[in-house]
Amino acid sequence: MSERSADNRKFWNKEEKMLDELVQRATRAGGKQAVEKLAKVGKRPVRDLIQDLIDPGSRFYELSRIAGFGMDYPGVNDIPGGGIVTGVGKIHGNWTMVLANDSRVKAGTYFPITLKKHLRAQAIAEQCGINCVYIADSGGAFLPMQAEVFPDDQQFGSMFFNMARMSANGLKQITLSTGGNTAGGAYIVFMACQSIMIDQLSYSFLGGPPLVKMATGEETTAEKLGGAKVHTQVSGGADHLCANQEEAVNRVREILALEPPQKLHVHRFDSIPPRVSRGTIAELLPPSPHQSINTRAFIEAIADNSVFNEYKQNYAPGRGDNLVTGKILLKGIPVGVIASNNSGIIFVEAARKATEWILRCSMEKIPLLFIQNSPGYMVGSDSEHMGIGKYGADMVRAVSCSQVPRIQLVIGPDNGAANYGMSGRAYKPHFLLHTMRSRTSVMSGKSAAGVLLSIEEAKREAKGNPMTDEEKQAFNDTMVKKYDTEAHPFYCGARILSDRVVKFSRVRDWLAMTFEVSLLKPIGEPNFGNMRF
């Protein structure tokens, strides 16, 4: 290992240690005291229940673990993990989406970020065609923010709309209630295809005892109003009565045991590990996200047998190869690759090549991996006259209309329209993964500061109050800090602009999972609408 490689690895190990620390804050909310409090009423931490739910020895791929930090809601700054656990795991060999309220975080109530995480998990499940299991233990909507969580599209009601639509399309919606589910939250139980409640532990009602007394004068208890026996023996609102959490988890597994086995809608070859070690990626990538990289070496570190079958490798040297295209096998799955290379700036030639490759892979029904490390499309008179706007737009059209599964992996700058052409969040990739090197924003902090400073200088000049050198430096530093903070993977992950911040050593495993899950649904026929050449 060279000295530079060793320095790179040391830097990224330090960065990923900070990620570990943030994840611990999210997954151990309330600490030992919270776990002990759960135990007193016969409950276990929700992630423990998920481990029992999925197949023994299998892995739970948890999504958006660092959601909810620094949200600055009324009276609340951090919602560790967004107050809900989501992710995919196998139940009887079938990939399944799990959505589980973490009652240790604000009693499992729904803040805007909780809703966003819940709805994102449902969107993945629907897009990929997999069943959902809900582990429900929630106080419902966070009432001080009712206007932000209740009435609109993509707010509380959308959870139940999605359950109904997925069920209608044959995707099972199974709810295990492990606690109280009140008001809108009760519909997580009542709208499930099958629901399980636990005696003396689960409750579900449209209005709890205090509301009932206020509205009708009736005095009752949670158990008498909507306990597990009421809904499994009297109302019919739930389907299975269990004595404890262990029995309830096993009942969910029994319900899903007869689901037909899933199959991939692509031929899968034998998997061959890369010829380089897991640590190679951390050695390849320099600490600065703005430094040029050799993406071909990165691709070889994730590809089966480190083989990259490149397309148009020699086209327009120095311009066309700022995007590299080609095919790899990823744990036996054929994948088309569009990857930023060198500085990552997208020239006209690179945009043309990428568009052509997206269309070819779509015609062949080959899924696409976008490895994003681009500060944007090339600007200037030469590029505008060569048609960068048109050919960049063609790339965006191709991404928008491509019917094959798309995964985005961000390993560097993710700025401007390159975010669009490389299948960013607005283009609905099946999964979107960030690394600690990712930086997602409209432009870099340095560029933004320069643009905004020139505007501020002009305004001050017009008022006859020009900026001093000290004021210019202070303004520049403030803008750089603002943009660099908002581009950081922690900021983006907290707001669910990514589905996971992945360690470099786990990139191959995560990519393989995302393509496997994304290929469970048949791939439709290509239709590229208003493509113009």
Coordinates of C-alpha atoms in Angstrom, one line a residue:
M1 CA 0.0 0.0 0.0
S2 CA 1.3 3.4 -1.0
E3 CA 1.7 6.3 1.5
R4 CA -1.2 8.1 -0.2
S5 CA -3.5 5.0 -0.1
A6 CA -2.7 4.6 3.6
D7 CA -3.5 8.3 4.3
N8 CA -6.8 8.0 2.4
R9 CA -7.8 4.9 4.4
K10 CA -6.9 6.5 7.7
F11 CA -9.0 9.6 6.8
W12 CA -12.1 7.6 5.8
N13 CA -11.8 5.3 8.9
K14 CA -12.0 8.5 11.0
E15 CA -14.9 9.8 9.0
E16 CA -16.8 6.5 9.3
K17 CA -16.2 6.4 13.0
M18 CA -18.2 9.7 13.3
L19 CA -20.9 7.9 11.3
D20 CA -20.9 5.0 13.9
E21 CA -21.2 7.5 16.7
L22 CA -24.3 9.1 15.1
V23 CA -25.8 5.7 14.4
Q24 CA -25.4 4.8 18.1
R25 CA -27.3 7.9 19.1
A26 CA -30.1 6.9 16.8
T27 CA -30.3 3.2 17.7
R28 CA -29.8 3.5 21.4
A29 CA -32.3 6.2 22.1
G30 CA -33.0 6.5 25.8
G31 CA -30.1 4.2 26.7
K32 CA -30.3 1.3 29.2
Q33 CA -33.0 3.1 31.2
A34 CA -35.4 3.0 28.2
V35 CA -34.8 -0.7 27.6
E36 CA -35.5 -1.5 31.3
K37 CA -38.7 0.5 31.1
L38 CA -39.8 -1.5 28.1
A39 CA -39.0 -4.8 29.9
K40 CA -41.2 -3.9 32.9
V41 CA -44.3 -4.1 30.6
G42 CA -43.1 -7.1 28.6
K43 CA -41.6 -5.3 25.7
R44 CA -38.2 -5.5 23.9
P45 CA -36.5 -2.9 21.8
V46 CA -38.0 -2.9 18.3
R47 CA -34.7 -3.8 16.5
D48 CA -34.6 -7.0 18.6
L49 CA -38.1 -7.9 17.5
I50 CA -37.0 -7.4 13.9
Q51 CA -34.0 -9.7 14.3
D52 CA -36.5 -12.4 15.5
L53 CA -38.8 -11.6 12.6
I54 CA -36.3 -12.1 9.8
D55 CA -34.8 -15.4 8.9
P56 CA -32.1 -16.8 11.3
G57 CA -28.6 -15.8 10.2
S58 CA -29.9 -13.3 7.7
R59 CA -29.2 -9.6 7.6
F60 CA -31.6 -6.7 8.1
Y61 CA -30.7 -3.8 5.8
E62 CA -31.8 -0.8 7.8
L63 CA -32.6 2.4 5.9
S64 CA -32.2 6.0 6.9
R65 CA -30.7 5.3 10.3
I66 CA -29.5 8.8 10.9
A67 CA -32.8 10.5 10.0
G68 CA -34.2 13.1 12.3
F69 CA -31.2 14.9 13.8
G70 CA -31.1 18.7 13.9
M71 CA -34.7 19.1 12.7
D72 CA -35.5 22.1 15.0
Y73 CA -39.2 21.3 15.5
P74 CA -41.2 23.2 18.1
G75 CA -39.6 22.3 21.4
V76 CA -37.7 19.3 19.8
N77 CA -34.4 19.3 18.0
D78 CA -33.5 15.7 17.5
I79 CA -35.8 12.8 16.6
P80 CA -33.3 9.9 16.7
G81 CA -33.8 7.7 13.7
G82 CA -36.9 9.7 12.9
G83 CA -38.7 7.7 15.6
I84 CA -39.2 4.7 13.2
V85 CA -37.1 1.8 12.0
T86 CA -37.4 0.8 8.4
G87 CA -35.5 -1.6 6.2
V88 CA -35.6 -4.8 4.2
G89 CA -34.9 -8.4 5.4
K90 CA -35.9 -11.9 4.4
I91 CA -38.8 -13.7 5.9
H92 CA -38.9 -17.4 4.7
G93 CA -36.5 -16.4 2.0
N94 CA -38.6 -13.5 0.6
W95 CA -37.5 -9.9 0.8
T96 CA -39.9 -7.9 3.0
M97 CA -40.1 -4.3 4.0
V98 CA -40.4 -3.8 7.8
L99 CA -41.7 -0.5 9.3
A100 CA -41.5 -0.4 13.1
N101 CA -42.3 2.4 15.5
D102 CA -39.6 3.0 18.1
S103 CA -41.6 3.8 21.2
R104 CA -38.4 5.0 22.9
V105 CA -38.4 8.0 20.7
K106 CA -41.2 10.5 21.7
A107 CA -43.6 7.5 22.3
G108 CA -43.5 6.7 18.6
T109 CA -45.3 9.8 17.6
Y110 CA -45.2 11.0 14.0
F111 CA -43.3 14.2 13.2
P112 CA -42.9 15.3 9.6
I113 CA -39.6 13.4 9.3
T114 CA -41.2 10.3 10.7
L115 CA -43.9 10.5 8.0
K116 CA -41.2 11.0 5.3
K117 CA -39.3 8.0 6.4
H118 CA -42.5 5.8 6.7
L119 CA -43.7 6.9 3.2
R120 CA -40.3 6.4 1.7
A121 CA -40.2 2.8 2.9
Q122 CA -43.7 2.2 1.5
A123 CA -42.6 3.8 -1.8
I124 CA -39.7 1.4 -2.1
A125 CA -41.9 -1.6 -1.2
E126 CA -44.4 -0.6 -3.9
Q127 CA -41.8 0.2 -6.5
C128 CA -40.0 -3.1 -5.9
G129 CA -43.2 -5.2 -5.3
I130 CA -42.5 -6.6 -1.8
N131 CA -44.7 -7.3 1.2
C132 CA -44.8 -5.0 4.2
V133 CA -44.8 -5.8 7.9
Y134 CA -45.7 -3.0 10.4
I135 CA -44.7 -3.2 14.0
A136 CA -47.1 -0.6 15.4
D137 CA -46.6 1.2 18.7
S138 CA -47.3 4.8 18.2
G139 CA -49.0 7.8 19.9
G140 CA -50.1 9.0 16.5
A141 CA -49.5 12.4 15.1
F142 CA -47.3 14.9 17.0
L143 CA -50.2 17.3 17.8
P144 CA -48.3 20.5 18.1
M145 CA -47.4 20.1 14.4
Q146 CA -50.8 18.8 13.2
A147 CA -50.8 21.2 10.2
E148 CA -47.5 19.7 9.1
V149 CA -48.4 16.1 9.6
F150 CA -52.2 15.7 9.1
P151 CA -54.1 17.2 6.2
D152 CA -52.0 17.2 3.1
D153 CA -50.8 14.7 0.5
Q154 CA -47.7 12.9 1.7
Q155 CA -48.8 13.3 5.3
F156 CA -50.6 11.1 7.7
G157 CA -53.4 9.8 5.4
S158 CA -51.0 8.8 2.7
M159 CA -49.8 5.9 4.9
F160 CA -53.2 4.3 4.8
F161 CA -53.8 5.2 1.1
N162 CA -50.5 3.3 0.3
M163 CA -51.5 0.3 2.4
A164 CA -54.8 0.1 0.6
R165 CA -53.2 0.4 -2.9
M166 CA -50.4 -2.1 -2.2
S167 CA -52.9 -4.6 -0.8
A168 CA -55.1 -4.2 -3.9
N169 CA -52.0 -5.0 -6.0
G170 CA -51.3 -8.2 -4.1
L171 CA -48.6 -7.0 -1.7
K172 CA -49.4 -8.2 1.8
Q173 CA -49.8 -5.6 4.6
I174 CA -49.3 -7.3 7.9
T175 CA -49.5 -5.4 11.2
L176 CA -48.2 -6.5 14.6
S177 CA -49.4 -4.2 17.3
T178 CA -47.1 -4.2 20.3
G179 CA -48.5 -1.2 22.1
G180 CA -51.0 1.6 21.8
N181 CA -52.4 2.8 18.4
T182 CA -54.7 5.8 18.7
A183 CA -56.7 7.9 16.3
G184 CA -55.2 7.8 12.8
G185 CA -52.6 5.3 14.1
A186 CA -55.3 2.8 14.7
Y187 CA -55.7 2.4 11.0
I188 CA -52.3 0.7 10.8
V189 CA -54.1 -2.2 12.6
F190 CA -57.5 -1.9 11.0
M191 CA -56.3 -1.6 7.4
A192 CA -53.8 -4.5 7.4
C193 CA -54.5 -7.6 5.4
Q194 CA -54.0 -9.4 8.7
S195 CA -53.3 -7.9 12.1
I196 CA -51.9 -9.4 15.3
M197 CA -52.6 -8.0 18.8
I198 CA -51.0 -8.9 22.2
D199 CA -53.2 -9.5 25.2
Q200 CA -52.9 -6.8 27.8
L201 CA -50.3 -5.0 25.7
S202 CA -51.9 -3.9 22.5
Y203 CA -54.6 -1.2 22.2
S204 CA -56.3 0.3 19.2
F205 CA -59.0 2.9 19.1
L206 CA -60.1 5.9 17.2
G207 CA -60.4 7.9 20.4
G208 CA -58.8 7.0 23.7
P209 CA -60.5 7.0 27.1
P210 CA -59.9 10.8 27.7
L211 CA -61.4 11.7 24.4
V212 CA -64.3 9.3 24.8
K213 CA -65.2 10.8 28.2
M214 CA -65.0 14.4 26.8
A215 CA -67.1 13.6 23.8
T216 CA -69.7 11.2 25.3
G217 CA -69.3 11.2 29.0
E218 CA -68.5 7.5 29.0
E219 CA -65.9 6.4 31.4
T220 CA -63.8 3.4 30.3
T221 CA -60.4 1.9 30.2
A222 CA -58.0 1.3 27.3
E223 CA -58.4 -2.5 27.7
K224 CA -62.2 -2.3 27.7
L225 CA -62.3 0.2 24.9
G226 CA -59.9 -1.3 22.4
G227 CA -57.8 -4.0 23.9
A228 CA -56.5 -7.1 22.1
K229 CA -59.5 -9.3 23.2
V230 CA -62.0 -6.6 22.2
H231 CA -60.7 -6.5 18.6
T232 CA -60.0 -10.2 18.1
Q233 CA -63.2 -11.5 19.8
V234 CA -65.8 -8.7 19.7
S235 CA -65.2 -6.0 17.0
G236 CA -63.3 -8.2 14.5
G237 CA -60.9 -5.3 14.0
A238 CA -57.9 -7.6 14.4
D239 CA -57.3 -11.2 13.4
H240 CA -54.9 -12.9 15.8
L241 CA -54.6 -12.8 19.6
C242 CA -51.2 -13.6 21.1
A243 CA -50.0 -13.8 24.7
N244 CA -46.6 -12.0 24.2
Q245 CA -44.3 -10.5 21.7
E246 CA -42.4 -13.7 21.0
E247 CA -45.6 -15.5 20.1
A248 CA -46.8 -12.5 18.0
V249 CA -43.5 -12.4 16.0
N250 CA -43.8 -16.1 15.2
R251 CA -47.4 -15.6 14.1
V252 CA -46.3 -13.0 11.6
R253 CA -43.8 -15.5 10.2
E254 CA -46.5 -18.2 10.0
I255 CA -48.7 -15.9 8.0
L256 CA -46.0 -15.2 5.5
A257 CA -44.7 -18.8 5.4
L258 CA -47.1 -19.6 2.5
E259 CA -46.1 -16.7 0.3
P260 CA -44.7 -17.9 -3.1
P261 CA -41.0 -17.7 -3.5
Q262 CA -39.6 -14.6 -5.2
K263 CA -37.6 -14.7 -8.4
L264 CA -35.3 -12.2 -10.1
H265 CA -36.5 -11.0 -13.5
V266 CA -33.0 -11.2 -15.0
H267 CA -30.6 -14.0 -15.5
R268 CA -28.2 -14.3 -12.6
F269 CA -24.7 -15.6 -13.1
D270 CA -22.4 -17.2 -10.6
S271 CA -21.0 -14.6 -8.2
I272 CA -17.2 -14.0 -8.2
P273 CA -15.6 -11.7 -5.6
P274 CA -13.5 -8.7 -6.9
R275 CA -9.8 -9.4 -7.3
V276 CA -9.1 -6.6 -4.7
S277 CA -9.9 -6.3 -1.0
R278 CA -12.9 -4.6 0.6
G279 CA -10.6 -1.8 1.8
T280 CA -9.5 -0.8 -1.7
I281 CA -12.3 1.8 -2.1
A282 CA -11.2 3.7 1.0
E283 CA -7.6 3.7 -0.4
L284 CA -8.7 5.0 -3.8
L285 CA -10.7 8.0 -2.9
P286 CA -9.0 11.2 -1.7
P287 CA -10.3 13.1 1.2
S288 CA -11.3 16.2 -0.8
P289 CA -14.6 15.6 -2.7
H290 CA -13.4 18.0 -5.3
Q291 CA -10.3 16.1 -6.3
S292 CA -10.3 14.1 -9.5
I293 CA -10.7 10.3 -9.2
N294 CA -10.1 7.2 -11.2
T295 CA -13.6 5.7 -11.3
R296 CA -12.5 2.7 -13.4
A297 CA -10.5 1.5 -10.4
F298 CA -13.5 2.1 -8.2
I299 CA -15.7 0.0 -10.5
E300 CA -13.2 -2.8 -10.5
A301 CA -13.4 -2.8 -6.7
I302 CA -17.1 -3.6 -6.7
A303 CA -17.4 -5.7 -9.9
D304 CA -17.4 -9.5 -10.0
N305 CA -13.8 -10.6 -10.8
S306 CA -13.0 -6.9 -11.1
V307 CA -14.2 -7.0 -14.8
F308 CA -15.6 -3.9 -16.4
N309 CA -16.8 -4.3 -19.9
E310 CA -16.6 -0.7 -21.0
Y311 CA -18.6 1.0 -23.7
K312 CA -17.1 3.7 -26.0
Q313 CA -13.9 3.8 -23.9
N314 CA -12.0 5.8 -26.5
Y315 CA -14.7 8.3 -27.4
A316 CA -13.7 12.0 -27.2
P317 CA -10.6 11.7 -24.9
G318 CA -10.5 14.3 -22.2
R319 CA -14.2 15.1 -22.5
G320 CA -16.2 12.0 -23.3
D321 CA -14.5 10.0 -20.7
N322 CA -15.6 12.2 -17.8
L323 CA -18.4 9.8 -17.8
V324 CA -17.6 6.1 -18.2
T325 CA -20.2 3.6 -19.3
G326 CA -20.3 -0.2 -19.5
K327 CA -21.4 -3.4 -17.9
I328 CA -20.4 -5.3 -14.8
L329 CA -21.7 -8.3 -12.9
L330 CA -22.5 -7.5 -9.3
K331 CA -22.8 -10.7 -7.3
G332 CA -23.9 -12.3 -10.5
I333 CA -26.4 -9.6 -11.5
P334 CA -25.8 -7.9 -14.8
V335 CA -25.7 -4.1 -14.3
G336 CA -25.2 -1.2 -16.6
V337 CA -22.9 1.5 -15.2
I338 CA -22.8 5.3 -15.8
A339 CA -20.0 6.7 -13.6
S340 CA -18.4 10.1 -13.1
N341 CA -14.7 10.0 -13.9
N342 CA -11.7 12.4 -13.5
S343 CA -13.2 15.8 -12.4
G344 CA -16.7 14.6 -13.1
I345 CA -17.7 17.7 -15.1
I346 CA -20.2 16.5 -17.8
F347 CA -19.2 17.8 -21.3
V348 CA -21.4 17.5 -24.3
E349 CA -19.7 14.3 -25.5
A350 CA -20.2 12.6 -22.1
A351 CA -23.9 13.6 -22.0
R352 CA -24.4 12.1 -25.5
K353 CA -22.6 8.9 -24.5
A354 CA -24.5 8.5 -21.3
T355 CA -27.9 9.1 -23.0
E356 CA -27.1 6.5 -25.6
W357 CA -26.0 4.0 -22.9
I358 CA -29.2 4.5 -20.8
L359 CA -31.3 3.9 -23.9
R360 CA -29.4 0.7 -24.8
C361 CA -29.6 -0.7 -21.3
S362 CA -33.3 0.1 -21.2
M363 CA -33.9 -1.7 -24.5
E364 CA -32.0 -4.7 -23.1
K365 CA -33.8 -4.5 -19.7
I366 CA -30.5 -4.2 -17.9
P367 CA -30.7 -2.3 -14.5
L368 CA -28.6 0.8 -14.1
L369 CA -26.1 2.0 -11.5
F370 CA -25.3 5.7 -11.4
I371 CA -22.0 6.4 -9.6
Q372 CA -22.2 10.1 -9.0
N373 CA -19.2 12.3 -8.5
S374 CA -20.0 15.3 -10.6
P375 CA -20.1 19.1 -9.9
G376 CA -22.4 19.6 -12.9
Y377 CA -22.6 20.1 -16.6
M378 CA -19.9 22.2 -18.3
V379 CA -20.7 25.9 -18.6
G380 CA -19.4 28.6 -20.9
S381 CA -19.9 29.9 -24.5
D382 CA -18.2 26.9 -26.2
S383 CA -20.4 24.4 -24.3
E384 CA -23.6 26.3 -24.8
H385 CA -22.9 26.6 -28.6
M386 CA -22.2 22.9 -28.8
G387 CA -25.6 22.2 -27.2
I388 CA -24.8 21.3 -23.6
G389 CA -28.4 22.4 -22.7
K390 CA -30.0 20.1 -25.3
Y391 CA -27.8 17.1 -24.8
G392 CA -27.9 17.5 -21.0
A393 CA -31.7 17.6 -21.3
D394 CA -31.6 14.4 -23.4
M395 CA -29.7 12.7 -20.6
V396 CA -32.4 13.9 -18.1
R397 CA -35.2 12.6 -20.5
A398 CA -33.5 9.3 -20.8
V399 CA -33.2 8.9 -17.0
S400 CA -36.8 10.1 -16.4
C401 CA -38.2 7.6 -18.9
S402 CA -36.0 4.6 -18.3
Q403 CA -38.2 1.7 -17.1
V404 CA -35.4 -0.4 -15.7
P405 CA -34.4 -0.4 -12.0
R406 CA -32.0 2.5 -11.2
I407 CA -29.7 2.9 -8.2
Q408 CA -27.7 6.0 -7.4
L409 CA -24.5 5.8 -5.4
V410 CA -22.9 9.2 -4.5
I411 CA -19.2 9.2 -3.9
G412 CA -18.4 12.8 -4.3
P413 CA -19.9 16.1 -5.5
D414 CA -23.6 15.9 -6.4
N415 CA -24.3 19.4 -7.7
G416 CA -26.6 21.2 -10.0
A417 CA -28.2 19.5 -13.0
A418 CA -25.8 16.6 -12.7
N419 CA -27.9 15.5 -9.8
Y420 CA -30.8 15.2 -12.3
G421 CA -29.0 13.5 -15.2
M422 CA -27.4 11.1 -12.7
S423 CA -30.8 9.9 -11.3
G424 CA -31.0 12.0 -8.1
R425 CA -33.9 11.8 -5.7
A426 CA -36.4 13.6 -7.8
Y427 CA -35.9 10.9 -10.5
K428 CA -37.2 8.2 -8.2
P429 CA -34.3 5.7 -8.2
H430 CA -35.2 2.5 -6.5
F431 CA -32.5 3.2 -3.9
L432 CA -30.2 6.1 -3.3
L433 CA -27.0 5.5 -1.3
H434 CA -24.6 8.1 0.0
T435 CA -21.0 7.6 1.3
M436 CA -19.1 9.8 3.7
R437 CA -17.5 11.5 0.6
S438 CA -20.9 12.6 -0.9
R439 CA -21.8 16.3 -1.1
T440 CA -25.3 17.0 -2.4
S441 CA -26.3 20.7 -3.0
V442 CA -27.1 23.0 -5.9
M443 CA -23.4 24.0 -6.0
S444 CA -20.2 23.7 -3.8
G445 CA -19.8 26.1 -0.9
K446 CA -16.9 27.8 -2.7
S447 CA -18.9 28.5 -5.8
A448 CA -22.0 29.5 -3.9
A449 CA -20.0 31.9 -1.8
G450 CA -18.5 33.5 -4.9
V451 CA -21.9 34.0 -6.6
L452 CA -23.6 35.3 -3.5
L453 CA -20.7 37.6 -2.6
S454 CA -20.8 39.3 -6.0
I455 CA -24.5 39.9 -5.6
E456 CA -24.0 41.3 -2.1
E457 CA -21.2 43.5 -3.2
A458 CA -23.3 45.0 -6.0
K459 CA -26.1 45.7 -3.6
R460 CA -23.8 47.5 -1.2
E461 CA -22.2 49.5 -3.9
A462 CA -25.6 50.6 -5.2
K463 CA -26.4 51.9 -1.7
G464 CA -23.0 53.7 -1.5
N465 CA -21.8 51.5 1.3
P466 CA -19.2 49.2 -0.2
M467 CA -18.0 46.1 1.7
T468 CA -14.7 46.1 3.5
D469 CA -12.2 43.3 2.9
E470 CA -13.1 42.0 6.4
E471 CA -16.8 42.0 5.6
K472 CA -16.2 40.2 2.3
Q473 CA -14.2 37.5 4.1
A474 CA -16.8 37.1 6.8
F475 CA -19.6 36.9 4.2
N476 CA -17.6 34.3 2.2
D477 CA -16.8 32.2 5.2
T478 CA -20.4 32.2 6.3
M479 CA -21.7 31.1 2.9
V480 CA -19.0 28.4 2.5
K481 CA -19.9 27.0 5.9
K482 CA -23.7 27.1 5.2
Y483 CA -23.4 25.3 1.8
D484 CA -20.8 22.8 3.0
T485 CA -22.9 21.9 6.0
E486 CA -26.1 21.4 4.0
A487 CA -24.3 19.3 1.4
H488 CA -22.8 16.9 4.1
P489 CA -24.1 13.3 4.2
F490 CA -25.2 13.8 7.8
Y491 CA -27.4 16.8 6.9
C492 CA -28.8 14.9 3.9
G493 CA -29.3 11.7 5.8
A494 CA -31.1 13.5 8.6
R495 CA -33.6 14.7 6.0
I496 CA -33.8 11.4 4.1
L497 CA -32.2 12.7 0.9
S498 CA -30.5 9.4 0.9
D499 CA -31.7 5.9 1.9
R500 CA -28.5 5.0 3.7
V501 CA -25.0 6.4 4.3
V502 CA -22.9 3.4 3.4
K503 CA -19.4 2.6 4.6
F504 CA -17.0 2.0 1.7
S505 CA -16.3 -1.6 2.8
R506 CA -20.0 -2.4 2.6
V507 CA -20.8 -0.7 -0.8
R508 CA -20.7 -4.0 -2.8
D509 CA -23.0 -5.8 -0.4
W510 CA -25.5 -2.9 -0.3
L511 CA -25.5 -2.5 -4.1
A512 CA -26.1 -6.2 -4.6
M513 CA -29.1 -6.1 -2.2
T514 CA -30.6 -3.1 -3.8
F515 CA -30.4 -4.6 -7.3
E516 CA -31.8 -8.0 -6.1
V517 CA -34.8 -6.3 -4.4
S518 CA -35.3 -4.0 -7.4
L519 CA -35.4 -6.9 -9.8
L520 CA -38.2 -8.8 -8.1
K521 CA -40.8 -6.9 -10.2
P522 CA -41.0 -7.6 -14.0
I523 CA -39.3 -4.9 -16.1
G524 CA -41.7 -3.2 -18.5
E525 CA -41.2 -2.3 -22.1
P526 CA -39.2 0.9 -22.9
N527 CA -41.0 4.1 -23.9
F528 CA -39.0 7.3 -24.2
G529 CA -41.7 9.7 -25.1
N530 CA -40.4 13.1 -26.3
M531 CA -36.8 12.1 -26.8
R532 CA -35.4 14.4 -29.5
F533 CA -32.1 13.9 -31.4

